[in-house]
Amino acid sequence: MSRFFATGSDSESEESSSADEITPKATGTTFNKQQALLLSDDEEDTKRVVRSAKDKRFEELTNIIKTIRNAMKIRDMSKCLEEFEQLCRAFLKSKTIMDKEGVPQFYVRLLADLEDYLNQLWEDKEGKKKMNKNNAKALSTLRQKIRKYNKDFETEITSYKENPEQSAEEEEKDDAGSASSSESDDDDDDEGVTAKSLLKKKPQEEEKKAPEASKFLKGAADEESESEDDEESEDWGSDSVDSGSESEDNEGAAASLAEVFLKKAQDGDKQTDRKKDDRRKKHKKKERLEEEADEEGDGEEGGWEKVKGGVPLVKEKPKMFAKGTEINSAVVIKKLSEILQARGKKGTDRAAQIELFHALAAISNENNLGEGILVKIKFNIVSSLYDYNPNLAAFMKPEMWKKCLECIDELLDILFNNNNIFIGENIAEDSENLAISDQPFRVRGCILTLVERMDEEFTKVMQNTDPHSQEYVDNLKDEGRVCGIIDRLLQYLESKGSTEEVCRVFLRRIMHTYYKFDYKAHRRSLGLQGETKSEQDQSESEGEDSAVIMDRLCKFIYAKDRTDRIRTCAILCHIYHHALHSRWFQARDLMLMSHLQDNIQHADPPVQILYNRTMVQLGICAFRQGMIKDAHNALLDIQSSGRAKELLGQGLLMRNMQERNAEQEKIEKRRQVPFHMHINLELLECVYLVSAMLLEIPYMAAHEFDARRRMISKQFHHQLRVGERQPLLGPPESMREHVVAASKAMKMGDWKTCHSFIINEKMNSKVWDLFPEAQRVQEMLVRKIQEESLRTYLFTYSSVYDSISMKTLSEMFELDLPTVHSIISKMIINEELMASLDQPTQTVVMHRTEPKSLQNMALQLAEKLGGLVENNERVFDLKQGVYGGYFNRDQKGGYQQKQGYQRAPDQRGGYQQRQGYQRDHKGGYQQKQNYQRGGYRSQNQSSY
Amino acid sequence: GLIRFNDLYRLYEFENGKTQLFNSWGVVLKIIKHYQEEGQGSEVVQGVLLGLVVEDRLEITNCFPFPQHTEDDVDFDEVQYQMEMMRSLRHVNIDHLHVGWYQSTYYGSFVSRALLDSQFSYQHAIEESVVLIYDPIKTAQGSLCLKAYRLTPKLMEICKEKDFSPETLKKACVGYEHMLEEVPIVIKNSHLINVLLLDLQEKSMVADKHELLNLSSSNHLEKSLQLLMDRVDGMSQEIVKYNSYCRNLSKQQQQKQQYLQRRQQENTQRQSRGEPPLPEEDINKMFKPPQAPPRMDTLLIAGQVNNYCQNIKAFTSQNLGKLFMAEALQGHSS
């Protein structure tokens, strides 16, 4: 049909192709036959669509039966069983038809044959032995099944067995496979030809559809030709005959055929579906051929009509509007809703739907139907683009994504250009005003949701791109467009949207800003270097500082937002941004004021990930500022778990499948932060380990003999132990090894070695250069290393000295005298160092009141004995049931004395403070700051 | 070497009179030599004692060491070696009867499960057998420390039953004090050796004896404290284990009681309704008592702790004496 409709040369070659198929085979046959064949082809075309439920079911059954018979022939019992089960199911499905029509003969025949066959096999002991295990098993199951099953059909089967011939004949007519028709009885070759021609037909059919599609693309302009199509289809029968005769002449054109076919092969998704259709149709055609042969002419006519009705919606689309229909908004809206109805239905071609919308948009544009409709259509285009992927996990194809961006851009253009369009979710479908009138347009739909979804899609695209490929970079370039769209939306909503909407779009904007380091602002703050740069740079640097933007957006959200989540996210992003730009105090204060640490565990995982990211950024910021303790405390939670990667949403940890099934994994994958937002994990770990080193090494030196010594950082100790376990100590390679080596040097008070391990080229390239202010950070680090090494040195070796000159110390550690003085004074005040300063000579005089190792040991023993007694008493307690008299006396008397001897009350206090510090890790970040040390030493002193 | 001879001689004089176990100097010297040659630090050397039972005495007249075997010769057969050794000794007409074994100790740590097990098997086979514990460190400080132990009959009973549950131990009234009994040692020499020793004593210089007056005590004390602490920790753990066991037990008892009560109530109800009462046998099945932790380890630890304490006490009192002496001397000289 449509081959006539397509452009001239194309149709020509098609004709020849159909001719070509037949001619070589049918050279010997008469023209008449040829014609018949061609007719039958056409017949098929029409009948393809008209299929009653009965036919469909029967065809299904016959197909299965055929496979069963084949399996029987090759004695494949397992296949037989499988197919039989399928057959039963198919039969059940067609129950209603069967009730009407009665059980078909071929079905009964199969049942009877199968049973006979199985019994025969069963009897054949020899053959059974030869069967493999699977087959034998299948045989016995199948035999039992069919016996049971056949009871329902007993009458039919007996009647069949009584008169197998007749029913077989009867079926012969029905059975598609046995022979094509009485017509072809005399020619064995014929069937093959038919089949072949049919096979070749497939591409042709596609071809036929292709023009339809293209026509549809061309849209309204083609309407005229469509109507022509209708006319032509009426002439179809005779035409085809002509073409048949023509084709013989056309043999010469065969050469061009290949190309045509090739082209068709690319024709897209629909192909497979159609192939299936074709196959089915083939059957049907043959079945019906006989009965319908006589009423061919009428049948064709009728068949054609039916085609129109039965063709799926998509194919129908090209005839969007009947010819001559006046295109007005009402019609377009009607069409739109028509298309929309197909949405979400099974079998709707989503890609085609998108095309349809585009076409509709073009039509409405052409006819100047006004922006209202255009906006409406655009909304639908975008949402159907989103719908394109059936499941949530899949990400958009690049072209879809580009289209989506464009569409949203256009939509925004329209909205900006036309002030009289009102959009909103709350506008009811029936109160829409799409037509051009005096009233402003009212369109249902939420641009914000679309943009939010687009943002999510962008994240998905980024998540699903290999971060180390060029593709990722290319995709990342779209970030600018995404930001642009969000910015425009922001402008739009600021003037039109409700506060809630504004908050949402603000958050989107914030989400795209918070993790980016503002180099321009950074450069500006460093001085006016930026001005010497090229003009482009200059113009760039004139933009608002991201800090200012963040401040404005966040503050608006703090003030106006009513959903907790948006505010939480905004706060976290704000803190992150502050921290990223080294505004430590603002960041910290905001964190403390928000009290987020208290209730973040109730938030949803993405927010928790954001919180973790923020915390980490805060810690790194503190480190850059030289707030080592704060840095350590902030990073402790993330690092101590050993799952930093997971907690920051930067990758999944390998875990057993028991802990996480596929479903969970999918969810977790969706939570991942795109690569360009990642926080460098090595940097993070290094910062943490170095802070831990700066805290832990002096602490270890100070509490060498303390039985109650607690680790400040378990992870750091773990690294130390790993270092110790190494059988051969080579020069450090990895970052961790560097830190461990540095720690060892620091333990000895050797700051120079420590320095060289922490700051060298390797470490610079791996870690320190990643900071925007690398130089400053390194200077800070050197200073910290010097100070802490000095402290460690004093702790470790003070027992060797009677007195030590501060000048010597300042030379040893290359610190200026006042610094040394202040450090030592602090140590003395904190009672970490038992010494006094001799002002005139600038020396430190050691008091040497440190307990000796034996004394330390005795203290430890005493403590342990205390624990033992306590435990023992607990046993006793249990025996007594209650606090008996003996026990009470004990508590008041001797035992308490023992406690007193163990630790003086003030000691207790000091210890508890430290405990408090430990506890703080879990709780608020706030409290962590009262981290104190010391106290314990004073106890020691007092107990001596 | 010399000083040791002197010490040995002194010990002989002190201990004379308490008869139970006769030991010949040859044996003592062999043991000392064995440790000197093979033992180091906390490593332990072991050997077999040979001798005779004469009336109510056990005379140990000879010994030979267990060879220190490396991991290379896995198929080394100790029993085979012992038998071989004893046969050889018999050929040269030396006492070849197995009467026990000896072991060196490190700061007095020897009360262990291993010792208990092997001593039990010895005593089970040969009733009279003893274990000689030699403390090389104390000996090096100037006083020979050699002690003979046997398991008490009570402990033997328990070991035979292999039942170390709290109840049995309680019933048997075995405390850590009653695990091992010390057997007094008398060291006897031939007169010739005695003469030689006396002669040597005459010849030895005063300076040789000064080691006794050594005041540097902290190292020894520290080590002892460390070991003691270790054991105290062990003890704590055992107690915690026992404690949790007790708690579990009592909790279960309570549950059982409650269940029983409920069952009784139900049964009375059933009785009033004329139904047969529910059986009460299944209760024991439902409430299996928790596994009681073996108490033998605790006992051993307690014994060991006691041992350390005795050692430390002896050591400190000795040292205190020395310190007073030194103080007096200093005051005198100044």
PDB file of C-alpha atoms in Angstrom, chain A residues 379-538:
ATOM      1  CA  PHE A 379       5.747  20.196  29.348  1.00  0.00           C
ATOM      2  CA  ASN A 380       4.597  16.941  27.924  1.00  0.00           C
ATOM      3  CA  ILE A 381       7.657  16.537  25.779  1.00  0.00           C
ATOM      4  CA  VAL A 382       9.932  16.889  28.753  1.00  0.00           C
ATOM      5  CA  SER A 383       7.958  14.561  30.908  1.00  0.00           C
ATOM      6  CA  SER A 384       7.798  11.952  28.196  1.00  0.00           C
ATOM      7  CA  LEU A 385      11.538  12.314  27.821  1.00  0.00           C
ATOM      8  CA  TYR A 386      11.791  11.477  31.491  1.00  0.00           C
ATOM      9  CA  ASP A 387       9.417   8.620  30.967  1.00  0.00           C
ATOM     10  CA  TYR A 388      11.537   7.199  28.260  1.00  0.00           C
ATOM     11  CA  ASN A 389      13.511   5.043  30.602  1.00  0.00           C
ATOM     12  CA  PRO A 390      11.291   2.431  32.118  1.00  0.00           C
ATOM     13  CA  ASN A 391      13.146   2.109  35.401  1.00  0.00           C
ATOM     14  CA  LEU A 392      14.592   4.581  37.803  1.00  0.00           C
ATOM     15  CA  ALA A 393      18.096   3.258  37.668  1.00  0.00           C
ATOM     16  CA  ALA A 394      18.700   3.753  33.996  1.00  0.00           C
ATOM     17  CA  PHE A 395      20.059   7.061  32.904  1.00  0.00           C
ATOM     18  CA  MET A 396      19.144   9.132  29.900  1.00  0.00           C
ATOM     19  CA  LYS A 397      20.790   8.614  26.608  1.00  0.00           C
ATOM     20  CA  PRO A 398      22.969  11.514  25.584  1.00  0.00           C
ATOM     21  CA  GLU A 399      20.728  12.611  22.759  1.00  0.00           C
ATOM     22  CA  MET A 400      17.681  12.427  24.990  1.00  0.00           C
ATOM     23  CA  TRP A 401      19.508  14.426  27.555  1.00  0.00           C
ATOM     24  CA  LYS A 402      20.472  17.082  25.072  1.00  0.00           C
ATOM     25  CA  LYS A 403      16.927  17.229  23.816  1.00  0.00           C
ATOM     26  CA  CYS A 404      15.691  17.562  27.341  1.00  0.00           C
ATOM     27  CA  LEU A 405      18.027  20.449  28.057  1.00  0.00           C
ATOM     28  CA  GLU A 406      17.004  22.198  24.879  1.00  0.00           C
ATOM     29  CA  CYS A 407      13.377  21.715  25.551  1.00  0.00           C
ATOM     30  CA  ILE A 408      13.571  23.104  29.033  1.00  0.00           C
ATOM     31  CA  ASP A 409      15.562  26.000  27.723  1.00  0.00           C
ATOM     32  CA  GLU A 410      12.932  26.715  25.139  1.00  0.00           C
ATOM     33  CA  LEU A 411      10.236  26.391  27.700  1.00  0.00           C
ATOM     34  CA  LEU A 412      11.966  28.921  29.860  1.00  0.00           C
ATOM     35  CA  ASP A 413      12.376  31.181  26.861  1.00  0.00           C
ATOM     36  CA  ILE A 414       8.674  31.116  26.290  1.00  0.00           C
ATOM     37  CA  LEU A 415       7.929  31.730  29.898  1.00  0.00           C
ATOM     38  CA  PHE A 416      10.292  34.653  30.029  1.00  0.00           C
ATOM     39  CA  ASN A 417       9.006  36.178  26.850  1.00  0.00           C
ATOM     40  CA  ASN A 418       5.385  35.881  27.772  1.00  0.00           C
ATOM     41  CA  ASN A 419       4.456  37.372  31.015  1.00  0.00           C
ATOM     42  CA  ASN A 420       0.895  36.311  30.707  1.00  0.00           C
ATOM     43  CA  ILE A 421       1.386  32.616  31.199  1.00  0.00           C
ATOM     44  CA  PHE A 422       0.516  31.152  34.512  1.00  0.00           C
ATOM     45  CA  ILE A 423       1.753  27.728  35.257  1.00  0.00           C
ATOM     46  CA  GLY A 424       1.342  25.644  38.293  1.00  0.00           C
ATOM     47  CA  GLU A 425       0.574  22.254  39.585  1.00  0.00           C
ATOM     48  CA  ASN A 426      -2.503  23.454  41.304  1.00  0.00           C
ATOM     49  CA  ILE A 427      -4.215  24.623  38.150  1.00  0.00           C
ATOM     50  CA  ALA A 428      -6.815  22.018  37.469  1.00  0.00           C
ATOM     51  CA  GLU A 429      -6.974  20.305  34.140  1.00  0.00           C
ATOM     52  CA  ASP A 430     -10.322  21.832  33.329  1.00  0.00           C
ATOM     53  CA  SER A 431      -9.503  25.341  34.395  1.00  0.00           C
ATOM     54  CA  GLU A 432      -6.629  25.550  31.995  1.00  0.00           C
ATOM     55  CA  ASN A 433      -6.737  28.320  29.546  1.00  0.00           C
ATOM     56  CA  LEU A 434      -4.703  27.432  26.535  1.00  0.00           C
ATOM     57  CA  ALA A 435      -6.452  29.280  23.806  1.00  0.00           C
ATOM     58  CA  ILE A 436      -5.504  32.752  22.833  1.00  0.00           C
ATOM     59  CA  SER A 437      -7.820  35.119  24.470  1.00  0.00           C
ATOM     60  CA  ASP A 438      -7.758  38.236  26.547  1.00  0.00           C
ATOM     61  CA  GLN A 439      -7.239  36.294  29.642  1.00  0.00           C
ATOM     62  CA  PRO A 440      -3.752  35.183  30.496  1.00  0.00           C
ATOM     63  CA  PHE A 441      -2.825  31.636  29.735  1.00  0.00           C
ATOM     64  CA  ARG A 442      -3.203  29.155  32.454  1.00  0.00           C
ATOM     65  CA  VAL A 443      -1.283  25.928  32.077  1.00  0.00           C
ATOM     66  CA  ARG A 444      -1.104  23.013  34.376  1.00  0.00           C
ATOM     67  CA  GLY A 445       2.396  21.804  35.039  1.00  0.00           C
ATOM     68  CA  CYS A 446       5.286  22.554  37.284  1.00  0.00           C
ATOM     69  CA  ILE A 447       8.438  23.826  35.711  1.00  0.00           C
ATOM     70  CA  LEU A 448      10.253  23.455  39.010  1.00  0.00           C
ATOM     71  CA  THR A 449       9.568  19.762  39.160  1.00  0.00           C
ATOM     72  CA  LEU A 450      10.799  19.388  35.645  1.00  0.00           C
ATOM     73  CA  VAL A 451      14.003  21.191  36.409  1.00  0.00           C
ATOM     74  CA  GLU A 452      14.510  19.236  39.581  1.00  0.00           C
ATOM     75  CA  ARG A 453      14.031  16.061  37.684  1.00  0.00           C
ATOM     76  CA  MET A 454      16.455  17.299  35.073  1.00  0.00           C
ATOM     77  CA  ASP A 455      18.996  17.953  37.797  1.00  0.00           C
ATOM     78  CA  GLU A 456      18.530  14.450  39.088  1.00  0.00           C
ATOM     79  CA  GLU A 457      18.892  13.066  35.606  1.00  0.00           C
ATOM     80  CA  PHE A 458      22.106  14.996  35.285  1.00  0.00           C
ATOM     81  CA  THR A 459      23.386  13.422  38.476  1.00  0.00           C
ATOM     82  CA  LYS A 460      22.381  10.047  37.137  1.00  0.00           C
ATOM     83  CA  VAL A 461      24.197  10.643  33.895  1.00  0.00           C
ATOM     84  CA  MET A 462      27.282  11.642  35.806  1.00  0.00           C
ATOM     85  CA  GLN A 463      27.004   8.649  38.092  1.00  0.00           C
ATOM     86  CA  ASN A 464      26.843   6.332  35.170  1.00  0.00           C
ATOM     87  CA  THR A 465      29.742   7.716  33.218  1.00  0.00           C
ATOM     88  CA  ASP A 466      33.214   6.433  33.730  1.00  0.00           C
ATOM     89  CA  PRO A 467      34.846   9.293  35.617  1.00  0.00           C
ATOM     90  CA  HIS A 468      38.178   8.809  33.937  1.00  0.00           C
ATOM     91  CA  SER A 469      36.916   9.045  30.407  1.00  0.00           C
ATOM     92  CA  GLN A 470      36.666  11.954  28.048  1.00  0.00           C
ATOM     93  CA  GLU A 471      32.963  11.298  28.021  1.00  0.00           C
ATOM     94  CA  TYR A 472      32.769  12.362  31.611  1.00  0.00           C
ATOM     95  CA  VAL A 473      34.426  15.629  30.824  1.00  0.00           C
ATOM     96  CA  ASP A 474      32.032  16.153  27.969  1.00  0.00           C
ATOM     97  CA  ASN A 475      29.082  15.403  30.139  1.00  0.00           C
ATOM     98  CA  LEU A 476      30.425  17.640  32.824  1.00  0.00           C
ATOM     99  CA  LYS A 477      30.373  20.498  30.368  1.00  0.00           C
ATOM    100  CA  ASP A 478      26.611  20.281  30.535  1.00  0.00           C
ATOM    101  CA  GLU A 479      26.830  21.267  34.145  1.00  0.00           C
ATOM    102  CA  GLY A 480      27.115  24.833  32.970  1.00  0.00           C
ATOM    103  CA  ARG A 481      23.863  24.525  31.079  1.00  0.00           C
ATOM    104  CA  VAL A 482      22.182  22.872  34.018  1.00  0.00           C
ATOM    105  CA  CYS A 483      23.332  25.685  36.230  1.00  0.00           C
ATOM    106  CA  GLY A 484      22.173  28.176  33.646  1.00  0.00           C
ATOM    107  CA  ILE A 485      18.738  26.642  33.553  1.00  0.00           C
ATOM    108  CA  ILE A 486      18.533  26.613  37.301  1.00  0.00           C
ATOM    109  CA  ASP A 487      19.630  30.211  37.381  1.00  0.00           C
ATOM    110  CA  ARG A 488      16.983  31.237  34.904  1.00  0.00           C
ATOM    111  CA  LEU A 489      14.364  29.290  36.742  1.00  0.00           C
ATOM    112  CA  LEU A 490      15.500  30.999  39.879  1.00  0.00           C
ATOM    113  CA  GLN A 491      14.971  34.376  38.291  1.00  0.00           C
ATOM    114  CA  TYR A 492      11.616  33.315  37.012  1.00  0.00           C
ATOM    115  CA  LEU A 493      10.411  31.912  40.277  1.00  0.00           C
ATOM    116  CA  GLU A 494      11.720  34.790  42.291  1.00  0.00           C
ATOM    117  CA  SER A 495       9.231  36.948  40.515  1.00  0.00           C
ATOM    118  CA  LYS A 496       6.415  34.459  40.183  1.00  0.00           C
ATOM    119  CA  GLY A 497       6.803  31.499  42.455  1.00  0.00           C
ATOM    120  CA  SER A 498       5.720  30.890  45.988  1.00  0.00           C
ATOM    121  CA  THR A 499       8.296  30.937  48.768  1.00  0.00           C
ATOM    122  CA  GLU A 500       8.285  27.201  48.916  1.00  0.00           C
ATOM    123  CA  GLU A 501       9.161  26.956  45.294  1.00  0.00           C
ATOM    124  CA  VAL A 502      11.796  29.608  45.686  1.00  0.00           C
ATOM    125  CA  CYS A 503      13.326  27.634  48.535  1.00  0.00           C
ATOM    126  CA  ARG A 504      13.435  24.540  46.421  1.00  0.00           C
ATOM    127  CA  VAL A 505      15.055  26.205  43.499  1.00  0.00           C
ATOM    128  CA  PHE A 506      17.451  27.999  45.833  1.00  0.00           C
ATOM    129  CA  LEU A 507      18.498  24.688  47.237  1.00  0.00           C
ATOM    130  CA  ARG A 508      19.142  23.420  43.749  1.00  0.00           C
ATOM    131  CA  ARG A 509      21.293  26.422  43.098  1.00  0.00           C
ATOM    132  CA  ILE A 510      23.112  25.894  46.378  1.00  0.00           C
ATOM    133  CA  MET A 511      23.681  22.270  45.568  1.00  0.00           C
ATOM    134  CA  HIS A 512      25.420  23.316  42.418  1.00  0.00           C
ATOM    135  CA  THR A 513      27.541  25.908  44.151  1.00  0.00           C
ATOM    136  CA  TYR A 514      28.633  24.634  47.516  1.00  0.00           C
ATOM    137  CA  TYR A 515      31.311  22.196  46.472  1.00  0.00           C
ATOM    138  CA  LYS A 516      33.039  24.466  43.989  1.00  0.00           C
ATOM    139  CA  PHE A 517      36.048  26.351  45.075  1.00  0.00           C
ATOM    140  CA  ASP A 518      35.751  29.979  44.101  1.00  0.00           C
ATOM    141  CA  TYR A 519      39.121  30.617  42.518  1.00  0.00           C
ATOM    142  CA  LYS A 520      38.203  34.084  41.443  1.00  0.00           C
ATOM    143  CA  ALA A 521      37.358  35.190  44.908  1.00  0.00           C
ATOM    144  CA  HIS A 522      40.412  33.422  46.168  1.00  0.00           C
ATOM    145  CA  ARG A 523      42.628  35.248  43.743  1.00  0.00           C
ATOM    146  CA  ARG A 524      41.041  38.520  44.558  1.00  0.00           C
ATOM    147  CA  SER A 525      41.564  37.973  48.233  1.00  0.00           C
ATOM    148  CA  LEU A 526      45.192  37.240  47.615  1.00  0.00           C
ATOM    149  CA  GLY A 527      45.700  40.643  46.107  1.00  0.00           C
ATOM    150  CA  LEU A 528      44.962  42.145  42.777  1.00  0.00           C
ATOM    151  CA  GLN A 529      46.754  39.603  40.693  1.00  0.00           C
ATOM    152  CA  GLY A 530      43.564  38.877  38.873  1.00  0.00           C
ATOM    153  CA  GLU A 531      43.693  42.211  37.087  1.00  0.00           C
ATOM    154  CA  THR A 532      46.851  41.437  35.248  1.00  0.00           C
ATOM    155  CA  LYS A 533      45.139  38.496  33.638  1.00  0.00           C
ATOM    156  CA  SER A 534      43.433  38.593  30.305  1.00  0.00           C
ATOM    157  CA  GLU A 535      40.247  40.474  29.740  1.00  0.00           C
ATOM    158  CA  GLN A 536      38.165  37.397  29.751  1.00  0.00           C
ATOM    159  CA  ASP A 537      39.361  36.546  33.164  1.00  0.00           C
ATOM    160  CA  GLN A 538      38.594  39.982  34.288  1.00  0.00           C
TER     161      GLN A 538
END
